[in-house]
């Protein structure tokens, strides 16, 4: 039995991707019979057998591996900057490579650096850390990532087609820009739906006849929306991987995304674009994807990007 400590700024329940991802990794590790805990800034206590704590004394225990999910977030950065003092070996999972002082220090001093995208591997080679680099396949839990029908009826979507974009209403998600672009499409058979669980920056777009924007923190509603969409759009200009693309493929929903991170890795299974004009033309001419292509993407994600694949890659380090 191994002892694994995960580090994330917030633990689930929370609608954000990082929080749910670390929860899924922790519970899958526990399911395999290992001892697991999470050092998190919010939601302490026992959650489905996993201890979440904000007590730094937990680093004094003999862990076989400490897994830090991303950086450039205060909670994780504080641990990464103390990595030389922590006696347990550490895996730093890169989430959006950065030239920050924290990233540079961590990569120089941790035992392992987890990479999943071409941007990650370029960063590793450029900074000469290839000897520490390990491949980590990001994954999702099918138990909570499969949607059920009902979203369109619940929220009154009556057009033949529905396009969707989800996440927090944050600047990097470019929801407002997507809505502005969609308004140029000129098709009356499509409704664009955006959903977000956080509008702290007050940039939630305005509704119009064929655009509906929803502040949602219910993950079941979001998964139902993905399942019933004809196209998922990830219009971000900054993403760690884009787990929502995996969720789309699992729900047999086609996707379009900025050519970056996970979209670049999986571009044979979706439409990637380098500028807004390419996406605009794609939306104007959109036709449903062939069933063969949908099944091919479904098979790929179930074989390569389940949470079990992620934990497999982590446990190989022990």
Short mmCIF file of C-alpha atoms in Angstrom, two decimals:
data_model
loop_
_atom_site.label_atom_id
_atom_site.label_comp_id
_atom_site.label_asym_id
_atom_site.label_seq_id
_atom_site.Cartn_x
_atom_site.Cartn_y
_atom_site.Cartn_z
CA UNK A 1 0.00 0.00 0.00
CA UNK A 2 1.35 3.40 -1.03
CA UNK A 3 0.72 6.74 0.69
CA UNK A 4 -0.21 9.61 -1.66
CA UNK A 5 -0.82 13.25 -0.74
CA UNK A 6 -2.49 15.51 -3.31
CA UNK A 7 -2.30 19.32 -3.20
CA UNK A 8 -4.95 21.68 -4.63
CA UNK A 9 -6.26 25.10 -3.59
CA UNK A 10 -9.88 23.91 -3.14
CA UNK A 11 -11.28 20.43 -2.74
CA UNK A 12 -14.65 19.31 -4.06
CA UNK A 13 -17.56 19.89 -3.71
CA UNK A 14 -16.93 22.86 -5.98
CA UNK A 15 -17.91 23.28 -9.64
CA UNK A 16 -14.37 24.04 -10.87
CA UNK A 17 -12.37 21.62 -12.97
CA UNK A 18 -9.24 21.39 -10.78
CA UNK A 19 -11.23 20.64 -7.66
CA UNK A 20 -13.18 17.82 -9.28
CA UNK A 21 -10.10 16.46 -11.04
CA UNK A 22 -8.09 16.14 -7.81
CA UNK A 23 -11.13 14.61 -6.09
CA UNK A 24 -11.36 12.02 -8.87
CA UNK A 25 -7.64 11.19 -8.64
CA UNK A 26 -7.80 10.89 -4.86
CA UNK A 27 -10.87 8.65 -4.87
CA UNK A 28 -9.47 6.42 -7.62
CA UNK A 29 -6.20 6.07 -5.67
CA UNK A 30 -8.17 5.19 -2.53
CA UNK A 31 -10.28 2.69 -4.47
CA UNK A 32 -7.08 0.80 -5.33
CA UNK A 33 -6.30 0.32 -1.64
CA UNK A 34 -3.78 3.11 -1.07
CA UNK A 35 -3.72 5.67 1.73
CA UNK A 36 -4.75 9.09 0.44
CA UNK A 37 -5.09 12.63 1.75
CA UNK A 38 -5.49 16.06 0.18
CA UNK A 39 -3.91 19.30 1.36
CA UNK A 40 -6.51 21.90 0.39
CA UNK A 41 -7.42 25.43 1.35
CA UNK A 42 -11.18 24.82 1.40
CA UNK A 43 -13.59 22.01 2.30
CA UNK A 44 -11.74 20.20 5.07
CA UNK A 45 -12.98 16.93 6.50
CA UNK A 46 -13.65 13.41 5.28
CA UNK A 47 -15.12 13.14 1.78
CA UNK A 48 -15.94 9.61 0.57
CA UNK A 49 -13.07 8.25 2.61
CA UNK A 50 -10.55 10.94 1.58
CA UNK A 51 -9.21 13.30 4.24
CA UNK A 52 -8.98 16.93 3.10
CA UNK A 53 -6.98 19.11 5.49
CA UNK A 54 -5.31 22.52 5.62
CA UNK A 55 -2.91 21.51 8.38
CA UNK A 56 0.68 21.85 7.06
CA UNK A 57 1.84 19.32 9.64
CA UNK A 58 0.59 16.66 7.21
CA UNK A 59 3.81 17.16 5.20
CA UNK A 60 5.74 15.78 8.14
CA UNK A 61 4.24 12.35 7.53
CA UNK A 62 6.14 9.83 5.36
CA UNK A 63 4.37 10.08 1.99
CA UNK A 64 5.51 7.96 -0.93
CA UNK A 65 4.54 10.80 -3.26
CA UNK A 66 3.21 14.34 -2.98
CA UNK A 67 1.27 15.36 -6.10
CA UNK A 68 0.86 19.12 -6.67
CA UNK A 69 -1.78 20.03 -9.25
CA UNK A 70 -0.56 23.13 -11.08
CA UNK A 71 1.02 26.36 -9.94
CA UNK A 72 0.63 30.12 -10.18
CA UNK A 73 -2.06 29.71 -7.51
CA UNK A 74 -1.13 30.90 -4.04
CA UNK A 75 -1.97 27.66 -2.23
CA UNK A 76 0.06 25.40 -4.52
CA UNK A 77 2.83 28.00 -4.95
CA UNK A 78 3.46 28.05 -1.19
CA UNK A 79 4.10 24.29 -1.22
CA UNK A 80 6.16 24.35 -4.41
CA UNK A 81 8.45 27.01 -2.93
CA UNK A 82 9.05 24.71 0.05
CA UNK A 83 9.67 21.58 -2.00
CA UNK A 84 13.32 21.33 -0.90
CA UNK A 85 12.20 21.19 2.75
CA UNK A 86 9.58 18.50 2.16
CA UNK A 87 11.19 15.10 2.59
CA UNK A 88 8.71 13.16 0.46
CA UNK A 89 9.27 12.95 -3.33
CA UNK A 90 7.10 15.40 -5.27
CA UNK A 91 5.33 15.30 -8.63
CA UNK A 92 4.55 18.74 -10.05
CA UNK A 93 1.75 18.41 -12.61
CA UNK A 94 2.25 21.24 -15.08
CA UNK A 95 -0.96 23.15 -15.78
CA UNK A 96 -0.25 25.96 -18.25
CA UNK A 97 3.59 26.24 -18.24
CA UNK A 98 4.82 29.56 -16.91
CA UNK A 99 8.04 31.57 -16.69
CA UNK A 100 7.17 32.54 -13.12
CA UNK A 101 9.69 32.26 -10.32
CA UNK A 102 7.59 29.52 -8.71
CA UNK A 103 7.56 27.32 -11.81
CA UNK A 104 11.28 27.72 -12.34
CA UNK A 105 12.12 26.94 -8.72
CA UNK A 106 9.76 23.96 -8.59
CA UNK A 107 11.02 22.42 -11.81
CA UNK A 108 14.60 22.70 -10.58
CA UNK A 109 13.89 21.04 -7.24
CA UNK A 110 11.02 18.52 -7.47
CA UNK A 111 11.68 14.90 -8.34
CA UNK A 112 9.11 14.60 -11.14
CA UNK A 113 7.43 16.99 -13.58
CA UNK A 114 4.14 15.77 -15.08
CA UNK A 115 3.54 16.66 -18.75
CA UNK A 116 0.44 16.15 -20.87
CA UNK A 117 0.49 18.65 -23.77
CA UNK A 118 2.93 19.75 -26.45
CA UNK A 119 3.25 23.05 -24.58
CA UNK A 120 4.33 21.14 -21.46
CA UNK A 121 6.97 19.15 -23.34
CA UNK A 122 8.29 22.23 -25.13
CA UNK A 123 8.66 23.97 -21.76
CA UNK A 124 10.55 20.99 -20.36
CA UNK A 125 12.97 20.81 -23.29
CA UNK A 126 13.52 24.57 -23.36
CA UNK A 127 14.37 24.62 -19.65
CA UNK A 128 16.46 21.42 -19.79
CA UNK A 129 14.35 19.35 -17.36
CA UNK A 130 13.81 16.35 -19.60
CA UNK A 131 15.35 13.92 -17.08
CA UNK A 132 12.56 14.69 -14.61
CA UNK A 133 9.67 14.71 -17.09
CA UNK A 134 7.00 12.02 -16.97
CA UNK A 135 3.92 11.60 -19.13
CA UNK A 136 0.61 12.05 -17.33
CA UNK A 137 -2.59 11.37 -19.22
CA UNK A 138 -5.32 13.67 -17.97
CA UNK A 139 -8.53 11.77 -17.39
CA UNK A 140 -12.17 11.97 -16.33
CA UNK A 141 -14.40 9.78 -14.21
CA UNK A 142 -17.19 8.26 -16.33
CA UNK A 143 -19.41 7.94 -13.25
CA UNK A 144 -19.80 11.73 -13.03
CA UNK A 145 -18.99 12.80 -16.61
CA UNK A 146 -21.85 11.12 -18.46
CA UNK A 147 -24.82 13.41 -18.89
CA UNK A 148 -28.51 12.57 -18.97
CA UNK A 149 -31.20 14.05 -21.19
CA UNK A 150 -33.35 16.96 -20.12
CA UNK A 151 -31.31 20.17 -20.44
CA UNK A 152 -33.03 21.51 -23.57
CA UNK A 153 -36.49 20.98 -22.14
CA UNK A 154 -35.55 22.40 -18.73
CA UNK A 155 -34.10 25.62 -20.19
CA UNK A 156 -36.40 26.05 -23.17
CA UNK A 157 -34.00 25.42 -26.07
CA UNK A 158 -36.27 24.94 -29.08
CA UNK A 159 -33.96 25.33 -32.09
CA UNK A 160 -32.88 22.28 -34.08
CA UNK A 161 -29.22 22.71 -33.08
CA UNK A 162 -27.53 23.82 -29.86
CA UNK A 163 -23.93 25.01 -29.47
CA UNK A 164 -22.44 25.15 -25.97
CA UNK A 165 -19.53 26.66 -24.04
CA UNK A 166 -19.04 26.14 -20.28
CA UNK A 167 -16.81 27.17 -17.39
CA UNK A 168 -16.36 30.22 -15.22
CA UNK A 169 -17.16 33.59 -16.76
CA UNK A 170 -13.47 34.49 -16.74
CA UNK A 171 -11.49 36.53 -19.24
CA UNK A 172 -9.47 33.56 -20.53
CA UNK A 173 -12.66 31.65 -21.44
CA UNK A 174 -13.58 34.40 -23.95
CA UNK A 175 -17.33 33.82 -23.59
CA UNK A 176 -18.28 37.37 -24.54
CA UNK A 177 -16.06 37.21 -27.61
CA UNK A 178 -17.69 33.92 -28.57
CA UNK A 179 -21.18 35.42 -28.27
CA UNK A 180 -20.16 38.43 -30.36
CA UNK A 181 -18.78 36.07 -33.00
CA UNK A 182 -21.85 33.84 -32.96
CA UNK A 183 -24.09 36.85 -33.53
CA UNK A 184 -22.44 37.13 -36.96
CA UNK A 185 -23.35 33.57 -37.95
CA UNK A 186 -26.86 34.46 -39.10
CA UNK A 187 -28.41 31.03 -38.66
CA UNK A 188 -31.84 30.70 -37.08
CA UNK A 189 -31.64 26.95 -36.50
CA UNK A 190 -28.95 27.25 -33.79
CA UNK A 191 -29.01 28.48 -30.18
CA UNK A 192 -25.71 29.22 -28.47
CA UNK A 193 -25.73 28.46 -24.75
CA UNK A 194 -22.96 29.58 -22.41
CA UNK A 195 -22.82 28.48 -18.78
CA UNK A 196 -20.58 29.61 -15.95
CA UNK A 197 -20.41 28.98 -12.23
CA UNK A 198 -18.55 32.22 -11.42
CA UNK A 199 -19.22 35.76 -12.64
CA UNK A 200 -16.98 37.65 -10.22
CA UNK A 201 -15.58 39.76 -13.08
CA UNK A 202 -19.09 40.74 -14.25
CA UNK A 203 -18.42 39.67 -17.84
CA UNK A 204 -21.34 37.31 -18.33
CA UNK A 205 -22.68 38.00 -21.86
CA UNK A 206 -26.16 39.34 -22.54
CA UNK A 207 -28.98 37.10 -23.78
CA UNK A 208 -30.48 37.59 -27.22
CA UNK A 209 -32.98 35.71 -29.38
CA UNK A 210 -30.54 32.91 -30.18
CA UNK A 211 -28.09 33.25 -27.24
CA UNK A 212 -28.83 32.02 -23.71
CA UNK A 213 -26.35 32.57 -20.86
CA UNK A 214 -26.82 30.67 -17.60
CA UNK A 215 -25.12 30.97 -14.22
CA UNK A 216 -24.97 27.28 -13.26
CA UNK A 217 -23.17 25.52 -10.45
CA UNK A 218 -25.02 22.21 -10.84
CA UNK A 219 -22.63 19.79 -12.52
CA UNK A 220 -25.51 17.51 -13.52
CA UNK A 221 -27.07 20.34 -15.53
CA UNK A 222 -23.74 21.03 -17.23
CA UNK A 223 -23.22 17.37 -18.14
CA UNK A 224 -26.79 17.23 -19.47
CA UNK A 225 -26.06 20.30 -21.60
CA UNK A 226 -22.92 18.68 -23.02
CA UNK A 227 -24.81 15.47 -23.82
CA UNK A 228 -27.56 17.34 -25.68
CA UNK A 229 -25.29 19.75 -27.57
CA UNK A 230 -24.55 19.44 -31.26
CA UNK A 231 -21.22 21.24 -30.82
CA UNK A 232 -19.13 22.12 -27.79
CA UNK A 233 -16.88 25.18 -28.25
CA UNK A 234 -13.78 25.86 -26.12
CA UNK A 235 -12.93 29.42 -27.12
CA UNK A 236 -10.27 29.99 -24.44
CA UNK A 237 -6.96 31.71 -25.00
CA UNK A 238 -5.43 29.93 -21.99
CA UNK A 239 -6.11 26.37 -20.80
CA UNK A 240 -4.24 23.71 -18.88
CA UNK A 241 -5.65 20.82 -20.86
CA UNK A 242 -9.37 21.29 -21.36
CA UNK A 243 -10.97 18.32 -19.60
CA UNK A 244 -14.31 19.43 -21.00
CA UNK A 245 -13.17 18.18 -24.41
CA UNK A 246 -12.80 14.71 -22.90
CA UNK A 247 -16.27 15.04 -21.37
CA UNK A 248 -17.65 16.03 -24.76
CA UNK A 249 -16.10 13.00 -26.43
CA UNK A 250 -17.39 10.69 -23.69
CA UNK A 251 -20.90 12.10 -24.28
CA UNK A 252 -20.43 11.71 -28.06
CA UNK A 253 -20.63 15.46 -28.63
CA UNK A 254 -18.45 17.02 -31.37
CA UNK A 255 -16.17 19.88 -30.34
CA UNK A 256 -14.34 22.90 -31.73
CA UNK A 257 -11.49 24.56 -29.84
CA UNK A 258 -8.66 27.01 -30.03
CA UNK A 259 -5.58 25.15 -31.27
CA UNK A 260 -3.87 24.69 -27.92
CA UNK A 261 -3.37 22.31 -24.98
CA UNK A 262 -5.55 19.18 -25.17
CA UNK A 263 -7.22 20.33 -28.39
CA UNK A 264 -3.88 20.33 -30.18
CA UNK A 265 -3.13 16.85 -28.80
CA UNK A 266 -6.49 15.47 -29.97
CA UNK A 267 -7.02 17.54 -33.12
CA UNK A 268 -7.93 14.50 -35.22
CA UNK A 269 -11.11 14.12 -33.14
CA UNK A 270 -12.38 17.70 -33.32
CA UNK A 271 -12.07 21.00 -35.14
CA UNK A 272 -9.20 23.27 -34.07
CA UNK A 273 -8.85 26.85 -35.19
CA UNK A 274 -6.14 29.50 -35.02
CA UNK A 275 -8.32 32.60 -35.27
CA UNK A 276 -11.91 33.79 -34.90
CA UNK A 277 -12.49 33.90 -38.64
CA UNK A 278 -11.90 30.15 -38.93
CA UNK A 279 -14.41 29.46 -36.17
CA UNK A 280 -16.95 31.86 -37.67
CA UNK A 281 -16.81 30.07 -41.02
CA UNK A 282 -17.05 26.69 -39.30
CA UNK A 283 -20.19 27.75 -37.40
CA UNK A 284 -21.78 29.21 -40.54
CA UNK A 285 -21.26 25.98 -42.46
CA UNK A 286 -21.74 23.56 -39.55
CA UNK A 287 -23.18 20.16 -40.33
CA UNK A 288 -23.57 17.27 -37.87
CA UNK A 289 -20.47 15.07 -37.58
CA UNK A 290 -20.57 11.54 -38.98
CA UNK A 291 -21.42 8.72 -36.60
CA UNK A 292 -18.13 6.95 -37.41
CA UNK A 293 -16.10 9.96 -36.28
CA UNK A 294 -18.09 10.26 -33.07
CA UNK A 295 -17.56 6.57 -32.25
CA UNK A 296 -13.84 6.87 -33.02
CA UNK A 297 -13.45 9.77 -30.59
CA UNK A 298 -15.51 7.93 -27.94
CA UNK A 299 -13.28 4.87 -28.23
CA UNK A 300 -10.15 7.03 -27.98
CA UNK A 301 -11.22 8.80 -24.80
CA UNK A 302 -12.40 5.63 -23.05
CA UNK A 303 -9.10 3.90 -23.85
CA UNK A 304 -6.72 6.75 -23.04
CA UNK A 305 -8.26 9.46 -20.86
CA UNK A 306 -10.16 7.91 -18.00
CA UNK A 307 -9.19 8.84 -14.44
CA UNK A 308 -7.84 5.28 -14.13
CA UNK A 309 -5.27 6.15 -16.83
CA UNK A 310 -4.19 9.21 -14.85
CA UNK A 311 -3.72 7.25 -11.64
CA UNK A 312 -1.91 4.48 -13.55
CA UNK A 313 0.65 7.05 -14.69
CA UNK A 314 1.06 8.46 -11.18
CA UNK A 315 1.49 5.09 -9.49
CA UNK A 316 4.14 4.06 -12.03
CA UNK A 317 6.44 6.52 -10.29
CA UNK A 318 6.47 4.48 -7.08
#
